CSV table of C-alpha atoms and ligand atoms in Angstrom, one decimal:
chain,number,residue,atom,x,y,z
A,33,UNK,CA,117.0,151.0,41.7
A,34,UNK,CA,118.0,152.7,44.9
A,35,UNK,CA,120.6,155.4,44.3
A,36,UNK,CA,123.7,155.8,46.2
A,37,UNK,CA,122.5,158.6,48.4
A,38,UNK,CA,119.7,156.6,49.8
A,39,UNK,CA,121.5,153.6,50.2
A,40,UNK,CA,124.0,155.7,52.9
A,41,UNK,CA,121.1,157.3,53.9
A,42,UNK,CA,119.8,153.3,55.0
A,43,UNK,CA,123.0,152.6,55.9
A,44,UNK,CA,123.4,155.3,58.9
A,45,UNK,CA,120.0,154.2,60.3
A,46,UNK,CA,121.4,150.4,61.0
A,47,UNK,CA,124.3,152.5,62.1
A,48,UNK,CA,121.8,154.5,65.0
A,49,UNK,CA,120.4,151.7,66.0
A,50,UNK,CA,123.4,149.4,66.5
A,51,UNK,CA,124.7,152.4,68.6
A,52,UNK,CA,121.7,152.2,70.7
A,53,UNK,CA,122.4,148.7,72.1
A,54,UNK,CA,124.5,148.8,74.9
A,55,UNK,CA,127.7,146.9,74.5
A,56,UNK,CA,127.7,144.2,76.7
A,57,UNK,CA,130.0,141.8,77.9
A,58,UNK,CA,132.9,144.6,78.6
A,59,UNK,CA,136.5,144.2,79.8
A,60,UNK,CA,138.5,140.2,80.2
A,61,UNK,CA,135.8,137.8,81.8
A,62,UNK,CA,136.4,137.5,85.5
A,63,UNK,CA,136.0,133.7,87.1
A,64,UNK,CA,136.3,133.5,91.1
A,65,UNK,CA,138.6,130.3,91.9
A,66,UNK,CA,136.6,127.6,93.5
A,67,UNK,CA,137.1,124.2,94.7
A,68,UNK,CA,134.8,121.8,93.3
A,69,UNK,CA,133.4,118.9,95.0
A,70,UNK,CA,130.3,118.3,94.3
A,71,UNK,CA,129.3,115.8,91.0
A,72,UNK,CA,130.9,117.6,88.6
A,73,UNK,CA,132.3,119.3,87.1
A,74,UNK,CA,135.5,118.7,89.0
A,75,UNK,CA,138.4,121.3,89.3
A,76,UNK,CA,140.4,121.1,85.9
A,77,UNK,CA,143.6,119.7,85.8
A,78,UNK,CA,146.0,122.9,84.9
A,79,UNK,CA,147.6,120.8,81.8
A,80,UNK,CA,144.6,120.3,80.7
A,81,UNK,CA,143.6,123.5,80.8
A,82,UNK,CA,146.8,124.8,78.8
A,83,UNK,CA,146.9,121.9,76.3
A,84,UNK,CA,142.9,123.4,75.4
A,85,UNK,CA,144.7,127.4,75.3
A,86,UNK,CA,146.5,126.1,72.4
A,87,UNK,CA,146.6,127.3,68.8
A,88,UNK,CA,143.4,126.1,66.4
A,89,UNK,CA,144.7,123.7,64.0
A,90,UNK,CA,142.2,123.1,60.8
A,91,UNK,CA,139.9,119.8,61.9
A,92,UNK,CA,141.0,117.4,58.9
A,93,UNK,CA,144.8,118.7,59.2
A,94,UNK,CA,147.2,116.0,59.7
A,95,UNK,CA,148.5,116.8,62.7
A,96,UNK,CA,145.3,116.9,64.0
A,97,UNK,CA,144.4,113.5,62.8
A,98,UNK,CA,147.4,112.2,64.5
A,99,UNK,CA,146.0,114.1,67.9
A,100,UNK,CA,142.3,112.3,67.3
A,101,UNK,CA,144.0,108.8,66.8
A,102,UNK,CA,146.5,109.3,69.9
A,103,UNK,CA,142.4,109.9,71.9
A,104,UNK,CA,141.6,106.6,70.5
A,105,UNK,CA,144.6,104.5,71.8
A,106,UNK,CA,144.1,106.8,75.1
A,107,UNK,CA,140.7,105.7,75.1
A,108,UNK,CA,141.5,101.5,74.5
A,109,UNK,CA,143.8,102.3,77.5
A,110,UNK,CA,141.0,103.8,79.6
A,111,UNK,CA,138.0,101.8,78.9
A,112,UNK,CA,140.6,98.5,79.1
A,113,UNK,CA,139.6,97.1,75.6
A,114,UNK,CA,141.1,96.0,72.4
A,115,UNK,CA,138.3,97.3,70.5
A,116,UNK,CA,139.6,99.9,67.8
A,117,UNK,CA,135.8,101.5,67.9
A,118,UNK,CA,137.0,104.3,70.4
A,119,UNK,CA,135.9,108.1,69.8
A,120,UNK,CA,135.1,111.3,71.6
A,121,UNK,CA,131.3,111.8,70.7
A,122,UNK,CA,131.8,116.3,70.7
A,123,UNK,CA,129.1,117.3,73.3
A,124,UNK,CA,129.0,116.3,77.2
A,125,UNK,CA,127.7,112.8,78.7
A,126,UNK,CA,124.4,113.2,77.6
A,127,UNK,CA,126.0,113.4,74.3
A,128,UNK,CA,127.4,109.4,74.6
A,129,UNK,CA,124.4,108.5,76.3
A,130,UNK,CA,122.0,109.6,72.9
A,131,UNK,CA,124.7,108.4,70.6
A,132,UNK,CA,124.4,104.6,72.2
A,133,UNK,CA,120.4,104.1,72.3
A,134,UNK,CA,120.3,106.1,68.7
A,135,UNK,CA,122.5,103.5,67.2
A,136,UNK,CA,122.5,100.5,68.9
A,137,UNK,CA,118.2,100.5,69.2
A,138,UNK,CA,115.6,100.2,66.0
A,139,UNK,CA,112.3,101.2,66.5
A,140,UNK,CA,109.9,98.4,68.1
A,141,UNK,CA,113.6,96.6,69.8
A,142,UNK,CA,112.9,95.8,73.7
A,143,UNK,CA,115.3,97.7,76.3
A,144,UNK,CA,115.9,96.7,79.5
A,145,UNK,CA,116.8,99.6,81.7
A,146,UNK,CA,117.8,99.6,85.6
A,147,UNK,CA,116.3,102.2,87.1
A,148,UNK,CA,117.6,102.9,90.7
A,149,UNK,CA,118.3,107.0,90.4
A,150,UNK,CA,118.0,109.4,87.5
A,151,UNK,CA,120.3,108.4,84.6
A,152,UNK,CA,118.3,105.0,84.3
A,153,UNK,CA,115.2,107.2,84.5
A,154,UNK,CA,116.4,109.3,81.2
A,155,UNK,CA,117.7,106.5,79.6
A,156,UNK,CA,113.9,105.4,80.0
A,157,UNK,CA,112.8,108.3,78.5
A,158,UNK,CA,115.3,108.7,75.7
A,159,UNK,CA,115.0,105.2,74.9
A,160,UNK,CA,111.5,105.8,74.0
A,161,UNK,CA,111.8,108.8,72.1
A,162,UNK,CA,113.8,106.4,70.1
A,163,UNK,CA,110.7,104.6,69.7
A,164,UNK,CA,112.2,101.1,71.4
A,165,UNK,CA,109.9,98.9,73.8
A,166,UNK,CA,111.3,99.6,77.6
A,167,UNK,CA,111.2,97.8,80.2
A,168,UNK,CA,112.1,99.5,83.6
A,169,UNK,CA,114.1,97.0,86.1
A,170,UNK,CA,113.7,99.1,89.4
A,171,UNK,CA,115.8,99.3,92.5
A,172,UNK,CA,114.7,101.9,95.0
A,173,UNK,CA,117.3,104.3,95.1
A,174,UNK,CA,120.1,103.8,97.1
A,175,UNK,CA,120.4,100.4,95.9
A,176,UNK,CA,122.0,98.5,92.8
A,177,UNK,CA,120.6,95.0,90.9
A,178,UNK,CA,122.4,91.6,92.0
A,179,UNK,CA,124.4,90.2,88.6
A,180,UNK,CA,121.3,87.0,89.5
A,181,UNK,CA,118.4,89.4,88.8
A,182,UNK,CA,120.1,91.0,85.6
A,183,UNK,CA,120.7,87.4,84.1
A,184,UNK,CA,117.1,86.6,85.1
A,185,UNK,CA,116.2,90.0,83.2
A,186,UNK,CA,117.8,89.2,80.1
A,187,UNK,CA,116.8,85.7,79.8
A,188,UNK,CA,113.2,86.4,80.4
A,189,UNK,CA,113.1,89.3,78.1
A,190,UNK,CA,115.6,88.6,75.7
A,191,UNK,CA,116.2,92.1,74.9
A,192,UNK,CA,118.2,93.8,71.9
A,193,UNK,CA,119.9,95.8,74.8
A,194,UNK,CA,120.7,95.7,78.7
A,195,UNK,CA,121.1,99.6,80.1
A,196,UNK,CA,123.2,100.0,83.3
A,197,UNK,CA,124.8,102.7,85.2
A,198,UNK,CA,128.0,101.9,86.6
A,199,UNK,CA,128.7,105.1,89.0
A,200,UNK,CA,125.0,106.2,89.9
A,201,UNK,CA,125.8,110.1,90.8
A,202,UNK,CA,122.2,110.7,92.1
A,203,UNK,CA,122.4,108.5,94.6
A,204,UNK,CA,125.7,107.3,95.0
A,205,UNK,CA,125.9,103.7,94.0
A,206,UNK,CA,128.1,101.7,92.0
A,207,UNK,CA,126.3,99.1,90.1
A,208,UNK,CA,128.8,95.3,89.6
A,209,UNK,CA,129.6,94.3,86.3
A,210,UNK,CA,131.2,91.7,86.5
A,211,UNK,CA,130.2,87.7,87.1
A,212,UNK,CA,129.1,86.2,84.1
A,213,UNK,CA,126.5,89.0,82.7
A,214,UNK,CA,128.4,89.7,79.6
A,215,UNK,CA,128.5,86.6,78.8
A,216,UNK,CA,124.9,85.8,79.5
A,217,UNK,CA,124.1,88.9,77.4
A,218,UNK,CA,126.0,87.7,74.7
A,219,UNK,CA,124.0,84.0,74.8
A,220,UNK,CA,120.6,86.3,74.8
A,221,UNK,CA,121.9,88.5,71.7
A,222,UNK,CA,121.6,91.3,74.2
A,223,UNK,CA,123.8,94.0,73.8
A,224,UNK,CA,125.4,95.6,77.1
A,225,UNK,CA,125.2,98.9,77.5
A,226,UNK,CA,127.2,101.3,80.6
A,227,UNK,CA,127.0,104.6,82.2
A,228,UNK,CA,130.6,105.1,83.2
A,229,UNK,CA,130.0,109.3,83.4
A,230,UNK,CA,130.7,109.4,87.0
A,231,UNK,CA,132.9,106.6,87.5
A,232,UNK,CA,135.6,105.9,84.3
A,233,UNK,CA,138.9,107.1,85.8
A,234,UNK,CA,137.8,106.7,89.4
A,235,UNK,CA,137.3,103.2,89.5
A,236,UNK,CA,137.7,100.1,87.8
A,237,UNK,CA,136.3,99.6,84.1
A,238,UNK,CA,137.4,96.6,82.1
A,239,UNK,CA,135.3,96.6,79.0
A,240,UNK,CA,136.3,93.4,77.6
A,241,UNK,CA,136.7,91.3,80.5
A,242,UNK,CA,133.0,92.5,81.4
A,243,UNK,CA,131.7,92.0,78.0
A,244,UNK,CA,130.5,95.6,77.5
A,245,UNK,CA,129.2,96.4,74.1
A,246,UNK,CA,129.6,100.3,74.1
A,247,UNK,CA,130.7,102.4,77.1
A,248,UNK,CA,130.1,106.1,77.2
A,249,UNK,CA,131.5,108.4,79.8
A,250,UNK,CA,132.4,112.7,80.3
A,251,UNK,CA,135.0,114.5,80.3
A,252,UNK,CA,134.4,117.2,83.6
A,253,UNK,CA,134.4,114.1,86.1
A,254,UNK,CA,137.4,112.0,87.2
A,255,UNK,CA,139.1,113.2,83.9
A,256,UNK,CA,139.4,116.7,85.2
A,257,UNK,CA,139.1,118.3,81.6
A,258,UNK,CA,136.2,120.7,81.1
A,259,UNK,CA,132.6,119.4,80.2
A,260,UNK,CA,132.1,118.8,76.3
A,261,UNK,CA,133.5,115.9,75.2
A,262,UNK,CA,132.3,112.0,75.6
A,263,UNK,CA,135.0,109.3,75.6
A,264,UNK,CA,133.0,106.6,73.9
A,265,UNK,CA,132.9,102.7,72.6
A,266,UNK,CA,131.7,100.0,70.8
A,267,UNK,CA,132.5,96.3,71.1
A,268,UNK,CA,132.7,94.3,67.6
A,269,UNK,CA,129.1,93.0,68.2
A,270,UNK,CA,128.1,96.5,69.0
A,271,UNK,CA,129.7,97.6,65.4
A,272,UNK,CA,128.1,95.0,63.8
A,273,UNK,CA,124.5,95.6,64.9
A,274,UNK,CA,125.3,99.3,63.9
A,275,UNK,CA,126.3,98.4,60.8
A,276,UNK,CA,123.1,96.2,59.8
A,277,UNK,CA,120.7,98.2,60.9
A,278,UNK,CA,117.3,98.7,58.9
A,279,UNK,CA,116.8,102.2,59.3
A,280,UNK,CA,118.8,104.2,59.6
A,281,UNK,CA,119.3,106.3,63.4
A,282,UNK,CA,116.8,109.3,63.5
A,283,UNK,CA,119.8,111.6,64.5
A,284,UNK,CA,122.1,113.1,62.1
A,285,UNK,CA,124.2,114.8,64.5
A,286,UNK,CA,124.7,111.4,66.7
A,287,UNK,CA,124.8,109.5,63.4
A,288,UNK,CA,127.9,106.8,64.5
A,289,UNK,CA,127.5,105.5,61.1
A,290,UNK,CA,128.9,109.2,59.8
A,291,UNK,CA,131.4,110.4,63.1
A,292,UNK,CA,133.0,106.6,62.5
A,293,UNK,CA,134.1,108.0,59.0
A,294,UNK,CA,135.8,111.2,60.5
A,295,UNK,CA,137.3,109.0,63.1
A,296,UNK,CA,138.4,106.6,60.6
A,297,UNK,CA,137.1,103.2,62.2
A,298,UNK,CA,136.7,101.5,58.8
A,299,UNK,CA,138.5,103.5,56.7
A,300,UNK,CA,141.8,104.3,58.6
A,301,UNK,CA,143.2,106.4,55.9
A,302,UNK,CA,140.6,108.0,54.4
A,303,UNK,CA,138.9,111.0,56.9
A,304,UNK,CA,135.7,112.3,56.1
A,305,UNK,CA,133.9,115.1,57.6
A,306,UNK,CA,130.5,114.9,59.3
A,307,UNK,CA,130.7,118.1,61.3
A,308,UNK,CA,133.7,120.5,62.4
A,309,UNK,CA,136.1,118.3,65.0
A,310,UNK,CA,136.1,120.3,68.1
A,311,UNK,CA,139.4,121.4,68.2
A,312,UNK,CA,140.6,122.5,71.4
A,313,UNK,CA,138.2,120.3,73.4
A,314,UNK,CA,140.4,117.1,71.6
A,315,UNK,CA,143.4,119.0,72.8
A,316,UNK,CA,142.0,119.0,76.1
A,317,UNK,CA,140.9,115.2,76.1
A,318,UNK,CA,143.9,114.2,74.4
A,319,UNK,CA,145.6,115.8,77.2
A,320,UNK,CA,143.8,114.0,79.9
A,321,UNK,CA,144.2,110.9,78.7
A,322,UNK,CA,147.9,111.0,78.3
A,323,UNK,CA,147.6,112.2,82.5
A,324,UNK,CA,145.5,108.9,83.1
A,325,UNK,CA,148.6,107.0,81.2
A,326,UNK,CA,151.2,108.6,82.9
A,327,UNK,CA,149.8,107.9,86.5
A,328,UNK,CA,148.4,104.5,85.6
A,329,UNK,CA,145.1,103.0,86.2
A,330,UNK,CA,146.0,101.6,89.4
A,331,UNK,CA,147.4,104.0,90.7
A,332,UNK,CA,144.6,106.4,90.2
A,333,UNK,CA,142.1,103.8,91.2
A,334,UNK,CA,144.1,103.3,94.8
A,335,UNK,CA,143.9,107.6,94.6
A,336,UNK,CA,140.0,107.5,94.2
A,337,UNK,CA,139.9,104.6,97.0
A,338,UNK,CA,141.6,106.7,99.4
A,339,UNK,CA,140.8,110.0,99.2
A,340,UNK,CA,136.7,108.4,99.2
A,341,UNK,CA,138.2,106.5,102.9
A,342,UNK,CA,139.4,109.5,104.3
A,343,UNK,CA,136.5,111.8,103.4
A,344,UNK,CA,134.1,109.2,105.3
A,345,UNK,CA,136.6,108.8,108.1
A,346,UNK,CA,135.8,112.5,108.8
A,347,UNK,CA,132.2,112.6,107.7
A,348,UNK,CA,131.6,109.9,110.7
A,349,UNK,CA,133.9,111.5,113.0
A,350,UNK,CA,131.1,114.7,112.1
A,351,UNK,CA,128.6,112.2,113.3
A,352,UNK,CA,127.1,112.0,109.5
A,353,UNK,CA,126.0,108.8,107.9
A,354,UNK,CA,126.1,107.3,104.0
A,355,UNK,CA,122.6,107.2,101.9
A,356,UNK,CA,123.7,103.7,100.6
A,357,UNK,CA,122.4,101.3,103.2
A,358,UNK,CA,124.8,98.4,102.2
A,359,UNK,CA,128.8,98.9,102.2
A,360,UNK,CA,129.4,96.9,99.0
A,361,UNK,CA,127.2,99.5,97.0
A,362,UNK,CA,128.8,103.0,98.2
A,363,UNK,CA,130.6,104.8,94.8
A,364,UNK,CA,134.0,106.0,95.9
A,365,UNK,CA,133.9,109.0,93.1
A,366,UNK,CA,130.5,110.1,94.2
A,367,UNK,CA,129.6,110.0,98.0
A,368,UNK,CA,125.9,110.5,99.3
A,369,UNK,CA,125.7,111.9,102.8
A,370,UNK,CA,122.3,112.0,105.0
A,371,UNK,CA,121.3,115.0,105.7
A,372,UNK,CA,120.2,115.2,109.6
A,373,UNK,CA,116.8,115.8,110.6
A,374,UNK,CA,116.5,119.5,111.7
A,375,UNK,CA,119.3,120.4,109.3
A,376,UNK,CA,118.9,122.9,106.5
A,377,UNK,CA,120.7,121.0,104.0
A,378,UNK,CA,120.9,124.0,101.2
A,379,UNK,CA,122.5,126.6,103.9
A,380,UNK,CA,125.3,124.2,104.5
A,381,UNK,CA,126.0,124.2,100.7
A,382,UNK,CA,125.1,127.9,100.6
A,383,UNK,CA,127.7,128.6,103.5
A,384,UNK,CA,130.6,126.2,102.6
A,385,UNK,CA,130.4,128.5,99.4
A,386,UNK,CA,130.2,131.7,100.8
A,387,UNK,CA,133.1,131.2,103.1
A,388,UNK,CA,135.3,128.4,102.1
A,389,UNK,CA,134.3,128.8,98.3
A,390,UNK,CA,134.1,125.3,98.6
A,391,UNK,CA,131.1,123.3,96.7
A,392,UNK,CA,129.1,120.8,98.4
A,393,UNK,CA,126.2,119.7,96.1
A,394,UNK,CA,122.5,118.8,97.1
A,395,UNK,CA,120.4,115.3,96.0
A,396,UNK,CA,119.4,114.5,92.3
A,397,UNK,CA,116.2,113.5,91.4
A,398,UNK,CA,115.3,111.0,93.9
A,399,UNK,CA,117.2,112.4,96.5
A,400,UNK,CA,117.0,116.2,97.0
A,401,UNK,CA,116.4,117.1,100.2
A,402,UNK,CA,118.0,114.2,101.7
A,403,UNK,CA,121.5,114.1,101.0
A,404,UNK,CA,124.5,116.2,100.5
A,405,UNK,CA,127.0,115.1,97.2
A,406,UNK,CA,130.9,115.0,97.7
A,407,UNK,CA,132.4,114.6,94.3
A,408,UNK,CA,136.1,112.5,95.0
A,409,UNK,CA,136.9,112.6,91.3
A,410,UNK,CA,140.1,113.5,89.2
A,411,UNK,CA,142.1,116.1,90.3
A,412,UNK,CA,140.6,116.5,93.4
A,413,UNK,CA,140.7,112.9,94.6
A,414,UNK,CA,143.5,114.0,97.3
A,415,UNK,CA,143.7,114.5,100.8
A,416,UNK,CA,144.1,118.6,100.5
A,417,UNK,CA,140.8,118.8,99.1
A,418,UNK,CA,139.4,115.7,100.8
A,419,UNK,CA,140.2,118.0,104.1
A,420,UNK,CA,139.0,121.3,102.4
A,421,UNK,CA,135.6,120.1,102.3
A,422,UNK,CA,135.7,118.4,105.7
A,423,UNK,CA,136.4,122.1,107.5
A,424,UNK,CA,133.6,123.2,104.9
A,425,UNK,CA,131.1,120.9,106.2
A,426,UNK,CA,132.2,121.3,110.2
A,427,UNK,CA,132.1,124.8,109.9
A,428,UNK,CA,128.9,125.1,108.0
A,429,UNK,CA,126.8,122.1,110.5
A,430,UNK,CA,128.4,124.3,113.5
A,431,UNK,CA,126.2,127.4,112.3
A,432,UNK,CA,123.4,124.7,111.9
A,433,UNK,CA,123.6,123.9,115.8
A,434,UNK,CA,124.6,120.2,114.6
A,435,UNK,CA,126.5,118.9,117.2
A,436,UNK,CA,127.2,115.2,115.7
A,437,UNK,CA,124.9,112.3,116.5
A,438,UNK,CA,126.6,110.8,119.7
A,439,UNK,CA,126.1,114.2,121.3
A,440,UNK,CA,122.5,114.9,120.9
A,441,UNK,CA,119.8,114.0,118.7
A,442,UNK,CA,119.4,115.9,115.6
A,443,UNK,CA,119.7,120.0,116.7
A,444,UNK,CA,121.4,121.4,119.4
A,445,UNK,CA,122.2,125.1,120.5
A,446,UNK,CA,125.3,126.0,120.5
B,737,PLP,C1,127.0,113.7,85.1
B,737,PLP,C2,126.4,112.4,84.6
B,737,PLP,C3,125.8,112.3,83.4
B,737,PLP,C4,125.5,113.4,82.5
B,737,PLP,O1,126.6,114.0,82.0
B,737,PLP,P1,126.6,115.5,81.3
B,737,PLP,O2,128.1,115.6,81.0
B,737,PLP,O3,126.1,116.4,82.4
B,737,PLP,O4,125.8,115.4,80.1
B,737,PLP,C5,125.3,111.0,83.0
B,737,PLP,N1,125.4,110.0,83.8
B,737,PLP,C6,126.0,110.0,85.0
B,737,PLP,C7,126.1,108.8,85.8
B,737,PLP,C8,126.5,111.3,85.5
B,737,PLP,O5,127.0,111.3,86.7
């Protein structure tokens, strides 16, 4: 047995060698103030931001259950469905997006994904780590699938699920939803599956007039809360396949099964803990959702709509051009701008930064190099920021020698 002298004598070593690790981070944290446009996240709303600087209460504390169930009617008002299978899956979009093809796929179930930018392309790829059968629908990017060819999908596949993106943030398209498909997914036993992380908020989203059997979406985009927390639902169909499943999901943490017990879907009354609610982050999305109420959807949609007009009104007076060839497919919250030949795309981005603190993001997957990103969500969808990154951009393509199309072609010295 060691005796007390050596034990001290042990003791003061750990002691040394604490010491001899510099202390590091020192003094309050620091954060320049920046205005952010590109695809999120988007500047926070300042309520939101308070509501989350509020005290911790304990995560299966009344009051707190009363905070989680006012997020759930928030969320029936946001996704525009009378489905009580609302929750906020704790982690970002990619979070929701895990949480659907987990639960709603068995191994050896066919998938049919459209691919026309990234997200498609990881649903892909998750989807088969998930062990279903995928089939890629592909759109080059910059384009979105006719409602025709989705039916024709469906009905020649029959699959256990149909994958779209609604606001496709890499390249700037918004996919229709509307016309019959959830319906004609329904009559295949195909459940309908949405991407709404770039869009929810900022456009349009009517779950149960569309048919959608589970929605996902983030909280850092037209929400204006900070990154970290999924708004997320299931139709009844979507609740039932969940229920019946064979196996059971391969992820614990995602486990809707388990999270639907701390949310209380089937068992109002009775909470039961799965892992620790995340406190503050509810505050935060509880926050945002009582915002979206207080606006309206409407009103926020016609927000989205014209902050999106007056940004392009001054990127063509600029002489600059949309990615998306056809009109009907442009995304209001997420805007994709050519990048000129003979135009460094990254210094503009670099510059608008570096003098305007103002972000102006690059491409995504299939298109880096060729476009700029101009995030119109949440807080930011207004014509003060609209404008902000307007003198960004003229003042950055002016160092570039860009004179604007009609004047020359490409570069010109200034
Ligand atoms: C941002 C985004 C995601 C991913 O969200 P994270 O919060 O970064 O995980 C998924 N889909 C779309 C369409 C997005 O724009």
């Amino acid at each position: 047995m060691a005796s007390v002298a050596s034990a001290s004598a042990a003791r003061a070593e750990e002691m040394a060698k604490v010491e001899g690790i510099e202390l590091t981070p020192q003094g309050p944290i620091q954060v320049p103030s920046r205005l952010l446009m590109g695809p999120g996240p988007t500047s926070a709303h300042p309520r939101i931001l308070a509501a989350q600087a509020l005290p911790l209460l304990g995560h299966m504390h009344p009051p707190f259950i009363k905070i989680m169930d006012e997020i759930k009617a928030g969320l029936q008002y946001l996704f525009q469905t009378s489905s009580p299978y609302t929750l906020m899956i704790s982690g970002t979009g990619h979070a929701g997006m895990e949480a659907a093809i987990a639960n709603l796929l068995e191994p050896g179930e066919k998938v049919v994904v459209g691919v026309n930018g990234i997200w498609g392309e990881r649903v892909a790829d998750l989807a088969d780590r998930y062990q279903a059968e995928v089939i890629q629908l592909k759109k080059a990017a910059g384009g979105t699938f006719s409602i025709e060819e989705l039916k024709a999908a469906v009905a020649e596949h029959k699959p256990a699920m149909l994958f779209l993106v609604q606001g496709e943030s890499s390249t700037g398209t918004h996919q229709a939803l509307g016309d019959g498909l959830g319906a004609a997914c329904k009559a295949a036993g195909t459940l309908l599956v949405v991407d709404t992380v770039a869009s929810l908020g900022g456009v349009p989203v009517f779950a149960d007039a569309w048919g959608v059997d589970a929605i996902y979406s983030g909280s850092q985009k037209c929400l204006s809360g900070p990154p970290g927390a999924s708004p997320f639902m299931l139709s009844q169909r979507a609740v039932d396949k969940l229920r019946s499943r064979r196996t059971k999901p391969a992820t614990y943490n995602l486990d809707l099964n388990l999270i639907a017990d701390y949310w209380g879907w089937f068992t109002p009354g009775a909470r039961k803990y799965h892992h620790t609610g995340m406190v503050s982050t509810m505050y935060a999305m509880r926050e945002a959702l009582a915002i979206v109420g207080e606006e309206g959807l409407p009103a926020m949609w016609d927000r989205h709509l014209a902050a999106h007009q007056l940004l392009w009104a001054g990127l063509t007076e600029l002489g600059l051009e949309p990615f998306v060839p056809d009109a009907k497919d442009r995304l209001v919250t997420v805007n994709t701008i050519k990048v000129p030949a003979g135009v460094d795309w990254a210094a503009v981005c670099t510059d608008a930064m570096a003098t305007y603190s103002v972000e102006i993001a690059g491409g995504l997957g299939p298109s880096v190099g060729k476009v700029w990103r101009i995030g119109i969500m949440g807080a930011n969808a207004k014509p003060v920021a609209v404008e902000s990154v307007l003198t960004a951009f003229r003042g950055a393509l002016k160092k570039q020698g860009w004179a604007g199309a009609g004047k020359a072609a490409g570069k010109t010295e200034l």
